[in-house]
């Protein structure tokens, strides 16, 4: 009777550990996706900020108050996004390579 109880508890433990490993892997893949999306978002905002500054430097628009306000707003937005650096730089290059190797591409499925 005691042996049967141990076998049942061991089986439950193995199944629970397998589920938790699967769940952690899925969380890591989701976190990796969020990290990539944050990097893309920050890159786009920085490109927009640079473009806006270039337009403001043109003779036609130099000193325009509306563009000046947009530049201040964009600078504030980039400062806010830079506060999230820890999130989108969470993965180093080795971890990114391991995740992309382990996760099958949807196009291949």
Coordinates of N, CA and C in Angstrom, one line a residue:
X1 N 0.8 -1.2 0.0 CA 0.0 0.0 0.0 C 0.9 1.3 0.0
X2 N 1.9 1.2 0.8 CA 2.8 2.4 0.9 C 3.5 2.6 -0.4
X3 N 3.9 1.5 -1.1 CA 4.6 1.6 -2.4 C 3.7 2.2 -3.4
X4 N 2.5 1.9 -3.4 CA 1.5 2.4 -4.4 C 1.4 3.9 -4.2
X5 N 1.3 4.3 -3.0 CA 1.2 5.7 -2.6 C 2.4 6.5 -3.1
X6 N 3.6 5.9 -2.9 CA 4.8 6.6 -3.4 C 4.9 6.7 -4.9
X7 N 4.4 5.6 -5.6 CA 4.4 5.7 -7.0 C 3.5 6.7 -7.6
X8 N 2.3 6.8 -6.9 CA 1.3 7.8 -7.4 C 1.9 9.2 -7.1
X9 N 2.4 9.5 -5.9 CA 3.0 10.8 -5.6 C 4.2 11.1 -6.5
X10 N 5.0 10.2 -6.8 CA 6.1 10.4 -7.7 C 5.6 10.7 -9.2
X11 N 4.6 10.0 -9.6 CA 4.0 10.3 -10.9 C 3.4 11.7 -11.0
X12 N 2.7 12.1 -9.9 CA 2.1 13.4 -9.9 C 3.2 14.5 -9.9
X13 N 4.3 14.2 -9.2 CA 5.4 15.1 -9.1 C 6.1 15.3 -10.5
X14 N 6.3 14.2 -11.2 CA 6.9 14.2 -12.5 C 6.0 15.0 -13.5
X15 N 4.7 14.7 -13.4 CA 3.8 15.5 -14.3 C 3.8 17.0 -14.0
X16 N 3.8 17.3 -12.7 CA 3.8 18.7 -12.3 C 5.1 19.4 -12.8
X17 N 6.2 18.7 -12.6 CA 7.5 19.3 -13.1 C 7.5 19.5 -14.6
X18 N 7.0 18.6 -15.3 CA 6.9 18.7 -16.8 C 6.0 19.9 -17.2
X19 N 4.9 20.0 -16.5 CA 4.0 21.2 -16.8 C 4.7 22.5 -16.5
X20 N 5.4 22.6 -15.3 CA 6.0 23.8 -14.9 C 7.2 24.1 -15.9
X21 N 7.9 23.1 -16.4 CA 9.0 23.4 -17.3 C 8.4 23.9 -18.6
X22 N 7.3 23.3 -19.1 CA 6.6 23.8 -20.3 C 6.1 25.2 -20.2
X23 N 5.5 25.5 -19.0 CA 5.0 26.8 -18.7 C 6.1 27.9 -18.7
X24 N 7.2 27.6 -18.0 CA 8.3 28.5 -17.9 C 8.9 28.8 -19.3
X25 N 9.0 27.7 -20.1 CA 9.5 27.9 -21.5 C 8.6 28.9 -22.3
X26 N 7.3 28.7 -22.2 CA 6.4 29.6 -22.9 C 6.5 31.0 -22.4
X27 N 6.7 31.2 -21.1 CA 6.9 32.5 -20.5 C 8.1 33.2 -21.1
X28 N 9.2 32.4 -21.2 CA 10.4 33.0 -21.7 C 10.3 33.4 -23.2
X29 N 9.6 32.6 -23.9 CA 9.4 32.9 -25.3 C 8.5 34.2 -25.4
X30 N 7.5 34.3 -24.6 CA 6.7 35.5 -24.6 C 7.5 36.8 -24.2
X31 N 8.3 36.6 -23.2 CA 9.2 37.7 -22.8 C 10.2 38.1 -23.8
X32 N 10.7 37.1 -24.6 CA 11.6 37.4 -25.7 C 10.9 38.2 -26.8
X33 N 9.6 37.9 -27.1 CA 8.8 38.6 -28.1 C 8.6 40.1 -27.6
X34 N 8.3 40.2 -26.3 CA 8.1 41.6 -25.8 C 9.4 42.4 -25.9
X35 N 10.5 41.7 -25.6 CA 11.8 42.4 -25.7 C 12.1 42.9 -27.1
X36 N 11.8 42.0 -28.1 CA 12.0 42.4 -29.5 C 11.1 43.6 -29.9
X37 N 9.9 43.5 -29.5 CA 8.9 44.6 -29.8 C 9.3 45.9 -29.1
X38 N 9.8 45.9 -27.9 CA 10.2 47.1 -27.3 C 11.4 47.7 -28.0
X39 N 12.4 46.8 -28.4 CA 13.5 47.4 -29.2 C 13.1 48.0 -30.5
X40 N 12.1 47.4 -31.1 CA 11.6 48.0 -32.4 C 10.9 49.3 -32.1
X41 N 10.1 49.4 -31.1 CA 9.4 50.6 -30.7 C 10.4 51.8 -30.4
X42 N 11.4 51.5 -29.6 CA 12.4 52.5 -29.2 C 13.1 53.0 -30.5
X43 N 13.5 52.0 -31.3 CA 14.2 52.4 -32.6 C 13.3 53.3 -33.4
X44 N 12.1 53.0 -33.6 CA 11.2 53.9 -34.4 C 11.0 55.2 -33.8
X45 N 10.9 55.3 -32.5 CA 10.7 56.6 -31.8 C 12.0 57.5 -32.0
X46 N 13.2 56.8 -31.9 CA 14.4 57.5 -32.1 C 14.6 58.0 -33.5
X47 N 14.1 57.2 -34.5 CA 14.2 57.7 -35.9 C 13.2 58.8 -36.1
X48 N 12.1 58.8 -35.5 CA 11.1 59.9 -35.6 C 11.7 61.2 -35.0
X49 N 12.3 61.0 -33.8 CA 12.9 62.2 -33.2 C 14.0 62.8 -34.0
X50 N 14.9 62.0 -34.6 CA 15.9 62.5 -35.5 C 15.3 63.2 -36.7
X51 N 14.3 62.6 -37.3 CA 13.7 63.2 -38.5 C 13.0 64.5 -38.1
X52 N 12.4 64.6 -37.0 CA 11.7 65.8 -36.5 C 12.8 66.9 -36.3
X53 N 13.9 66.5 -35.7 CA 14.9 67.5 -35.5 C 15.5 68.0 -36.9
X54 N 15.6 67.1 -37.9 CA 16.1 67.5 -39.2 C 15.2 68.5 -39.9
X55 N 13.9 68.2 -39.7 CA 12.9 69.1 -40.3 C 12.9 70.5 -39.6
X56 N 13.1 70.5 -38.3 CA 13.1 71.7 -37.6 C 14.3 72.6 -38.0
X57 N 15.4 71.9 -38.4 CA 16.6 72.6 -38.8 C 16.5 73.2 -40.2
X58 N 15.5 72.8 -41.0 CA 15.4 73.4 -42.3 C 15.0 74.9 -42.2
X59 N 15.5 75.7 -43.1 CA 15.3 77.2 -43.1 C 13.8 77.5 -43.0
X60 N 13.0 76.7 -43.7 CA 11.6 77.0 -43.8 C 10.9 76.9 -42.4
X61 N 11.3 75.9 -41.6 CA 10.7 75.6 -40.4 C 11.5 76.0 -39.1
X62 N 12.7 76.6 -39.3 CA 13.5 76.9 -38.2 C 12.8 77.9 -37.2
X63 N 12.8 77.5 -36.0 CA 12.2 78.3 -34.9 C 10.7 78.2 -34.8
X64 N 10.1 77.3 -35.6 CA 8.6 77.1 -35.5 C 8.3 76.5 -34.1
X65 N 7.3 77.2 -33.5 CA 6.9 76.8 -32.1 C 6.3 75.4 -32.0
X66 N 5.5 75.1 -33.0 CA 4.8 73.8 -33.1 C 5.8 72.7 -33.2
X67 N 6.8 72.9 -34.1 CA 7.8 71.8 -34.2 C 8.6 71.8 -32.9
X68 N 8.9 72.9 -32.3 CA 9.6 72.9 -31.0 C 8.9 72.1 -29.9
X69 N 7.6 72.3 -29.9 CA 6.8 71.6 -28.9 C 6.8 70.1 -29.2
X70 N 6.7 69.7 -30.5 CA 6.8 68.3 -30.9 C 8.1 67.7 -30.5
X71 N 9.2 68.5 -30.7 CA 10.5 68.0 -30.3 C 10.6 67.8 -28.8
X72 N 10.1 68.7 -28.0 CA 10.1 68.5 -26.6 C 9.2 67.3 -26.2
X73 N 8.1 67.1 -26.8 CA 7.2 66.0 -26.5 C 8.0 64.7 -26.9
X74 N 8.6 64.6 -28.0 CA 9.3 63.4 -28.5 C 10.5 63.1 -27.6
X75 N 11.2 64.2 -27.1 CA 12.3 64.0 -26.2 C 11.8 63.4 -24.8
X76 N 10.6 63.8 -24.4 CA 10.0 63.3 -23.2 C 9.7 61.8 -23.4
X77 N 9.1 61.5 -24.6 CA 8.8 60.1 -24.9 C 10.0 59.2 -24.9
X78 N 11.1 59.7 -25.5 CA 12.3 58.9 -25.6 C 12.9 58.7 -24.2
X79 N 12.8 59.7 -23.3 CA 13.3 59.5 -22.0 C 12.4 58.5 -21.2
X80 N 11.1 58.5 -21.4 CA 10.3 57.5 -20.8 C 10.6 56.1 -21.3
X81 N 10.8 56.0 -22.6 CA 11.1 54.6 -23.2 C 12.5 54.2 -22.7
X82 N 13.4 55.1 -22.5 CA 14.7 54.7 -22.0 C 14.7 54.1 -20.6
X83 N 13.6 54.5 -19.8 CA 13.4 53.9 -18.5 C 13.2 52.4 -18.6
X84 N 12.7 51.9 -19.7 CA 12.4 50.5 -19.9 C 13.6 49.8 -20.5
X85 N 14.8 50.3 -20.4 CA 15.9 49.6 -21.0 C 16.1 48.3 -20.4
X86 N 15.9 48.1 -19.1 CA 16.1 46.8 -18.5 C 15.2 45.8 -19.1
X87 N 14.0 46.2 -19.5 CA 13.0 45.2 -20.0 C 13.5 44.7 -21.4
X88 N 13.8 45.6 -22.3 CA 14.1 45.2 -23.7 C 15.5 44.8 -23.9
X89 N 16.4 44.9 -22.9 CA 17.7 44.4 -23.0 C 17.9 43.2 -22.1
X90 N 16.9 42.6 -21.7 CA 16.9 41.5 -20.8 C 17.7 40.3 -21.3
X91 N 17.6 40.1 -22.6 CA 18.2 38.9 -23.2 C 19.5 39.4 -23.9
X92 N 20.6 38.6 -23.6 CA 21.8 38.8 -24.3 C 21.8 38.0 -25.6
X93 N 22.9 38.2 -26.3 CA 22.9 37.6 -27.7 C 22.8 36.0 -27.6
X94 N 23.5 35.4 -26.6 CA 23.5 34.0 -26.5 C 22.1 33.5 -26.2
X95 N 21.4 34.1 -25.3 CA 20.0 33.7 -24.9 C 19.1 33.8 -26.1
X96 N 19.3 34.9 -26.9 CA 18.4 35.1 -28.1 C 18.7 34.0 -29.1
X97 N 19.9 33.6 -29.3 CA 20.2 32.5 -30.2 C 19.6 31.2 -29.7
X98 N 19.7 30.9 -28.4 CA 19.2 29.7 -27.9 C 17.7 29.6 -28.1
X99 N 17.0 30.7 -27.8 CA 15.5 30.8 -27.9 C 15.1 30.6 -29.4
X100 N 15.8 31.3 -30.3 CA 15.4 31.1 -31.7 C 15.7 29.8 -32.2
X101 N 16.7 29.1 -31.7 CA 17.0 27.7 -32.1 C 15.9 26.7 -31.6
X102 N 15.5 26.9 -30.4 CA 14.5 26.0 -29.8 C 13.1 26.2 -30.2
X103 N 12.7 27.4 -30.6 CA 11.3 27.7 -30.9 C 11.2 27.5 -32.4
X104 N 10.3 26.6 -32.9 CA 10.0 26.5 -34.3 C 9.3 27.7 -34.9
X105 N 9.6 28.0 -36.1 CA 9.0 29.2 -36.7 C 7.6 28.8 -37.2
X106 N 6.7 29.7 -37.0 CA 5.3 29.4 -37.4 C 5.1 29.1 -38.9
X107 N 6.0 29.7 -39.7 CA 5.9 29.5 -41.2 C 6.3 28.0 -41.5
X108 N 7.2 27.4 -40.7 CA 7.6 26.0 -40.9 C 6.5 25.0 -40.5
X109 N 5.6 25.4 -39.7 CA 4.6 24.5 -39.1 C 3.5 24.1 -40.1

